[in-house]
Amino acid sequence: MRVKSMGIEFTRRDFLKLASSAGLGIFISPRLTSAVFKTQAEKKSATKVDIVVVENGSPAEMVQRAVSGIGGMSRFVKQGNVVVVKPNMSWDRLPKFGATTHPEVVAEVVRLCLEAGAKKVKVFDRTLNEPRRCYRHTGIQKAVKAVGGDVFFMYKRNYVKVPIPKGIRIKSWEVYRDVLEADVLINVPVVKHHGLTRVSMGIKNLMGFLGQNRGRLHRHFDQKIVDIATVLKPQLTILDATRVLLRNGPQGGNLQDVKWFHTIVVGTDMVATDSYGAKFFGFQGSELGYLREAHARGLGEIDLTKLIIRKINLDKLNSAEARG
Amino acid sequence: MSQYLRRIRLAAQIFSLCLFVFLFLQAVYPYHPFFPVQTMLQWSPLVALLTLLSSHHVVAAMWPAALILFLTLFLGRFFCGWVCPLGTIIDGFDYLIRPKKKLLSSSSRFRWWKFAILTFVVITAIAGSQLAWVFDPLVIVNRVLTVAIFPIFVFFTEAILGLLWNVQFLDKTLFGIHRFLQSFLLPLHQPYFRQGGTILVLFLLILLLSGLGRRFWCRNFCPLGALLGIFSKYRILQRVVSEQCDSCNVCYFNCRMNAIKADCLSFNKVECINSFECAAVCPKGAVTYRFGWSPKSSPIDLSRRRFLTAGAVGLLGVGLLGLDFPDRNKRGSLIRPPGALSEDQFLDRCIRCQECVRICATTGAFLQPAWLEAGWEGIWSPVGDARYGYCEYTCNLCAQVCPTGAIHLLTLAEKQQTKIGTAYFDKSRCIPWYSGDDCMVCEEHCPTPEKAIVFREGEFVTAHGKVKKVKYPYVIEERCIGCGICVNRCPVEGKPGIFLTRDGEQRY
């Protein structure tokens, strides 16, 4: 994925013209066809599903089943590809607190990428507490290293200023170079409560790729985060809802706020997966401001009834390994 | 045999300096040292004596200091010549600049100063103010390494890498090199410290004293040397000169401590640091060292009058410090590390070695050496500064590396409930309070399980009379532990919208 500098200044009017025509086009054509052929598509092939939800298994097994349900890792990762896997390891918290992605989930994703022939799988995050602590205590560093992934700390000189031609609030932002140079981007966020966006999932997780002072993004956050999402588009989003931090997010720290759902949600449409993820909080996707914004700008589908969702229940909760 | 001894000494010096630097570099997160990084700081008998006298507390981990004093009774000031890192650095510097021998090299005029300084610091310690932190050589080296030399090293390494980074084809290689250096040497972020300049300049002054004569600091000013000198008054490791000596004075001129008399035969037991230089340079090979008891002792270079003067100055100094502020415990709004003893005890124990400051720089980067915020007595003591960093919720490393127990070691669970201060909103600066726009950065970062920063929705009236809804943030005082991350991450530039005071702090 490469972003080329366009050097074009958009006025709001330009944007609205473009967005209405392009957005309408994007929105109508594929959705229309998919709606028409939905029932047939469902019968024809499992690879046509939009979202796969796997429940009640061990983290690794759920990831495996979910990815194969969406078409297998080889659908996204080709021989010799460089893959960036983006977990949430922003906080210096143990996995059980639900503030960060489950290490077994991340490790399994990395393993599947390597199995599909990836040359290199890179895992990194711009953390909010001290990076060494976060990488360690979340358990992700160790788990990813064990399966052969490359975990490293982000280097301040390695950011590239990326123009955001479709941005409303921001016109450019620094993004880590490895992200721009990667062939495949896989987003592996954890589903958790967040004071500003209410729920933090895939789109919010993209912030870990950004440089500069991210505190500045917090005013008019919904629009700004969608601006970012217009240039950073992961091919695959894997929501970790093995356990969900329901209150006191995004950092948590209290086991009473964590509920185990034993669920993995996989999809190619980052708006759709986030919309599904809102269900863990009892919301509709449309109740989240940033998702409405993302949908309106044509980044993906927010209405779950328009999507083909396949649910798999592994029903292995009683076995000890599934307890994570 | 004589060359041998000198080489062994040199090896020991280099080894102990390397050990010192190695331990210094080990004081980082993740903290898995071979043995505690503060070990060598605990070897200093001066620190042990003065903290004992001022705080009336024996730090058990400082037993090696007692062992060194005991050995000094027999061996003399071997610590100065073989172990002391400052001594080694001064020796190295002397070798570089080769001070002129004529100048004060062979002068004994200032020798009494170190005994006067020792008297002064002992009296002040007894009277209640510990000053080992000003003079102790191990502390001096650790401090300058922490706040000046290491950050400068990091800065230039990063600067060179940064310059090369602009060469397009090099960046992949450089990234690899950088990752490798980070794995054992470079921190993830440039450490920033206040007081780096002051501390570096004072250190350089000590080195530059060598322009007046070799080991000028050790001979004339070091109170640790004086203390060890007193213990080596009756040492049994004797310098023996055979009859082959023709008083050529080569040893006399080569003695860096000026411990040999001009007749070449007799030596000063109080001043000799066993460098074995005299044995090595003697053209006749007439000098050897042997164990043997002799009732002949060397005098301490301090007249009764000077002794009394130094003591009086010490008492006067403590008196003035005591008049500086009514209650040591109530001074200022300083945030101390979690687990810090009561301010009174803290100042008596803290030797300003900056070990906590160093390790903190690799996690939360909260602690900084103070200047005069804590009064004259508190110079370079660690204080939390939330504009530099914050106290990491899952960290208690500062207490783990404290050599004197000035920071009481709490378990992580205890530490997470220990209050070091309280945060307050500055409503004229905080975004929701002054502009009515939502902001939640402080709430997001607040690490306590039940967040100490909570929101309550209210109405905001703009300057134009418009009313809008806004989430106002509040601090719940009893939940706030004063870690300062809210202050650190506050997006308001300049003076932040939230500030930290030591209200409600718990001391041990």
mmCIF file with all atom_site columns, N, CA and C in Angstrom, chain B residues 71-76 231-240 267 269 289-296:
data_model
loop_
_atom_site.group_PDB
_atom_site.id
_atom_site.type_symbol
_atom_site.label_atom_id
_atom_site.label_alt_id
_atom_site.label_comp_id
_atom_site.label_asym_id
_atom_site.label_entity_id
_atom_site.label_seq_id
_atom_site.pdbx_PDB_ins_code
_atom_site.Cartn_x
_atom_site.Cartn_y
_atom_site.Cartn_z
_atom_site.occupancy
_atom_site.B_iso_or_equiv
_atom_site.pdbx_formal_charge
_atom_site.auth_seq_id
_atom_site.auth_comp_id
_atom_site.auth_asym_id
_atom_site.auth_atom_id
_atom_site.pdbx_PDB_model_num
ATOM 1  N N  . LEU B 1 71  ? 39.029 -3.606 56.603 1.00 0.00 ? 71  LEU B N  1
ATOM 2  C CA . LEU B 1 71  ? 40.208 -3.952 55.808 1.00 0.00 ? 71  LEU B CA 1
ATOM 3  C C  . LEU B 1 71  ? 41.205 -2.793 55.762 1.00 0.00 ? 71  LEU B C  1
ATOM 4  N N  . THR B 1 72  ? 40.639 -1.567 55.790 1.00 0.00 ? 72  THR B N  1
ATOM 5  C CA . THR B 1 72  ? 41.505 -0.390 55.743 1.00 0.00 ? 72  THR B CA 1
ATOM 6  C C  . THR B 1 72  ? 42.431 -0.342 56.955 1.00 0.00 ? 72  THR B C  1
ATOM 7  N N  . LEU B 1 73  ? 41.975 -0.867 58.076 1.00 0.00 ? 73  LEU B N  1
ATOM 8  C CA . LEU B 1 73  ? 42.808 -0.911 59.277 1.00 0.00 ? 73  LEU B CA 1
ATOM 9  C C  . LEU B 1 73  ? 44.129 -1.610 59.001 1.00 0.00 ? 73  LEU B C  1
ATOM 10 N N  . PHE B 1 74  ? 44.080 -2.604 58.114 1.00 0.00 ? 74  PHE B N  1
ATOM 11 C CA . PHE B 1 74  ? 45.279 -3.389 57.839 1.00 0.00 ? 74  PHE B CA 1
ATOM 12 C C  . PHE B 1 74  ? 45.971 -2.948 56.555 1.00 0.00 ? 74  PHE B C  1
ATOM 13 N N  . LEU B 1 75  ? 45.167 -2.671 55.541 1.00 0.00 ? 75  LEU B N  1
ATOM 14 C CA . LEU B 1 75  ? 45.747 -2.439 54.221 1.00 0.00 ? 75  LEU B CA 1
ATOM 15 C C  . LEU B 1 75  ? 45.982 -0.966 53.911 1.00 0.00 ? 75  LEU B C  1
ATOM 16 N N  . GLY B 1 76  ? 45.380 -0.082 54.674 1.00 0.00 ? 76  GLY B N  1
ATOM 17 C CA . GLY B 1 76  ? 45.468 1.331  54.326 1.00 0.00 ? 76  GLY B CA 1
ATOM 18 C C  . GLY B 1 76  ? 44.413 1.692  53.288 1.00 0.00 ? 76  GLY B C  1
ATOM 19 N N  . PHE B 1 231 ? 41.601 5.636  59.471 1.00 0.00 ? 231 PHE B N  1
ATOM 20 C CA . PHE B 1 231 ? 41.600 4.204  59.777 1.00 0.00 ? 231 PHE B CA 1
ATOM 21 C C  . PHE B 1 231 ? 42.913 3.531  59.406 1.00 0.00 ? 231 PHE B C  1
ATOM 22 N N  . SER B 1 232 ? 43.666 4.126  58.490 1.00 0.00 ? 232 SER B N  1
ATOM 23 C CA . SER B 1 232 ? 44.893 3.440  58.081 1.00 0.00 ? 232 SER B CA 1
ATOM 24 C C  . SER B 1 232 ? 46.127 3.958  58.825 1.00 0.00 ? 232 SER B C  1
ATOM 25 N N  . LYS B 1 233 ? 45.884 4.720  59.873 1.00 0.00 ? 233 LYS B N  1
ATOM 26 C CA . LYS B 1 233 ? 46.975 5.305  60.664 1.00 0.00 ? 233 LYS B CA 1
ATOM 27 C C  . LYS B 1 233 ? 47.981 4.244  61.137 1.00 0.00 ? 233 LYS B C  1
ATOM 28 N N  . TYR B 1 234 ? 47.462 3.076  61.512 1.00 0.00 ? 234 TYR B N  1
ATOM 29 C CA . TYR B 1 234 ? 48.345 2.016  62.038 1.00 0.00 ? 234 TYR B CA 1
ATOM 30 C C  . TYR B 1 234 ? 48.422 0.827  61.100 1.00 0.00 ? 234 TYR B C  1
ATOM 31 N N  . ARG B 1 235 ? 48.258 1.065  59.810 1.00 0.00 ? 235 ARG B N  1
ATOM 32 C CA . ARG B 1 235 ? 48.191 -0.041 58.848 1.00 0.00 ? 235 ARG B CA 1
ATOM 33 C C  . ARG B 1 235 ? 49.407 -0.954 58.950 1.00 0.00 ? 235 ARG B C  1
ATOM 34 N N  . ILE B 1 236 ? 49.179 -2.226 58.617 1.00 0.00 ? 236 ILE B N  1
ATOM 35 C CA . ILE B 1 236 ? 50.294 -3.176 58.727 1.00 0.00 ? 236 ILE B CA 1
ATOM 36 C C  . ILE B 1 236 ? 50.891 -3.517 57.372 1.00 0.00 ? 236 ILE B C  1
ATOM 37 N N  . LEU B 1 237 ? 50.259 -3.050 56.295 1.00 0.00 ? 237 LEU B N  1
ATOM 38 C CA . LEU B 1 237 ? 50.910 -3.226 54.997 1.00 0.00 ? 237 LEU B CA 1
ATOM 39 C C  . LEU B 1 237 ? 51.949 -2.114 54.885 1.00 0.00 ? 237 LEU B C  1
ATOM 40 N N  . GLN B 1 238 ? 53.219 -2.508 55.003 1.00 0.00 ? 238 GLN B N  1
ATOM 41 C CA . GLN B 1 238 ? 54.287 -1.518 55.114 1.00 0.00 ? 238 GLN B CA 1
ATOM 42 C C  . GLN B 1 238 ? 55.057 -1.374 53.809 1.00 0.00 ? 238 GLN B C  1
ATOM 43 N N  . ARG B 1 239 ? 55.494 -0.164 53.598 1.00 0.00 ? 239 ARG B N  1
ATOM 44 C CA . ARG B 1 239 ? 56.397 0.074  52.473 1.00 0.00 ? 239 ARG B CA 1
ATOM 45 C C  . ARG B 1 239 ? 57.820 -0.094 53.009 1.00 0.00 ? 239 ARG B C  1
ATOM 46 N N  . VAL B 1 240 ? 58.548 -1.020 52.404 1.00 0.00 ? 240 VAL B N  1
ATOM 47 C CA . VAL B 1 240 ? 59.887 -1.319 52.910 1.00 0.00 ? 240 VAL B CA 1
ATOM 48 C C  . VAL B 1 240 ? 60.919 -0.924 51.848 1.00 0.00 ? 240 VAL B C  1
ATOM 49 N N  . PHE B 1 267 ? 57.320 6.680  54.660 1.00 0.00 ? 267 PHE B N  1
ATOM 50 C CA . PHE B 1 267 ? 56.111 7.041  53.925 1.00 0.00 ? 267 PHE B CA 1
ATOM 51 C C  . PHE B 1 267 ? 54.991 7.350  54.904 1.00 0.00 ? 267 PHE B C  1
ATOM 52 N N  . LYS B 1 269 ? 51.521 6.747  56.248 1.00 0.00 ? 269 LYS B N  1
ATOM 53 C CA . LYS B 1 269 ? 50.508 5.692  56.236 1.00 0.00 ? 269 LYS B CA 1
ATOM 54 C C  . LYS B 1 269 ? 49.108 6.230  55.973 1.00 0.00 ? 269 LYS B C  1
ATOM 55 N N  . TYR B 1 289 ? 56.643 -4.057 49.305 1.00 0.00 ? 289 TYR B N  1
ATOM 56 C CA . TYR B 1 289 ? 55.574 -3.923 50.303 1.00 0.00 ? 289 TYR B CA 1
ATOM 57 C C  . TYR B 1 289 ? 55.477 -5.228 51.076 1.00 0.00 ? 289 TYR B C  1
ATOM 58 N N  . ARG B 1 290 ? 55.346 -5.118 52.379 1.00 0.00 ? 290 ARG B N  1
ATOM 59 C CA . ARG B 1 290 ? 55.284 -6.310 53.215 1.00 0.00 ? 290 ARG B CA 1
ATOM 60 C C  . ARG B 1 290 ? 54.324 -6.092 54.377 1.00 0.00 ? 290 ARG B C  1
ATOM 61 N N  . PHE B 1 291 ? 53.779 -7.194 54.874 1.00 0.00 ? 291 PHE B N  1
ATOM 62 C CA . PHE B 1 291 ? 52.941 -7.082 56.066 1.00 0.00 ? 291 PHE B CA 1
ATOM 63 C C  . PHE B 1 291 ? 53.822 -7.155 57.296 1.00 0.00 ? 291 PHE B C  1
ATOM 64 N N  . GLY B 1 292 ? 53.548 -6.266 58.213 1.00 0.00 ? 292 GLY B N  1
ATOM 65 C CA . GLY B 1 292 ? 54.322 -6.326 59.460 1.00 0.00 ? 292 GLY B CA 1
ATOM 66 C C  . GLY B 1 292 ? 53.831 -5.232 60.392 1.00 0.00 ? 292 GLY B C  1
ATOM 67 N N  . TRP B 1 293 ? 53.759 -5.518 61.653 1.00 0.00 ? 293 TRP B N  1
ATOM 68 C CA . TRP B 1 293 ? 53.266 -4.546 62.625 1.00 0.00 ? 293 TRP B CA 1
ATOM 69 C C  . TRP B 1 293 ? 54.364 -3.571 62.978 1.00 0.00 ? 293 TRP B C  1
ATOM 70 N N  . SER B 1 294 ? 54.019 -2.308 63.046 1.00 0.00 ? 294 SER B N  1
ATOM 71 C CA . SER B 1 294 ? 54.968 -1.343 63.556 1.00 0.00 ? 294 SER B CA 1
ATOM 72 C C  . SER B 1 294 ? 54.174 -0.309 64.331 1.00 0.00 ? 294 SER B C  1
ATOM 73 N N  . PRO B 1 295 ? 54.615 0.018  65.502 1.00 0.00 ? 295 PRO B N  1
ATOM 74 C CA . PRO B 1 295 ? 53.863 0.967  66.327 1.00 0.00 ? 295 PRO B CA 1
ATOM 75 C C  . PRO B 1 295 ? 53.962 2.380  65.780 1.00 0.00 ? 295 PRO B C  1
ATOM 76 N N  . LYS B 1 296 ? 54.799 2.556  64.782 1.00 0.00 ? 296 LYS B N  1
ATOM 77 C CA . LYS B 1 296 ? 54.974 3.893  64.244 1.00 0.00 ? 296 LYS B CA 1
ATOM 78 C C  . LYS B 1 296 ? 53.760 4.296  63.412 1.00 0.00 ? 296 LYS B C  1
#
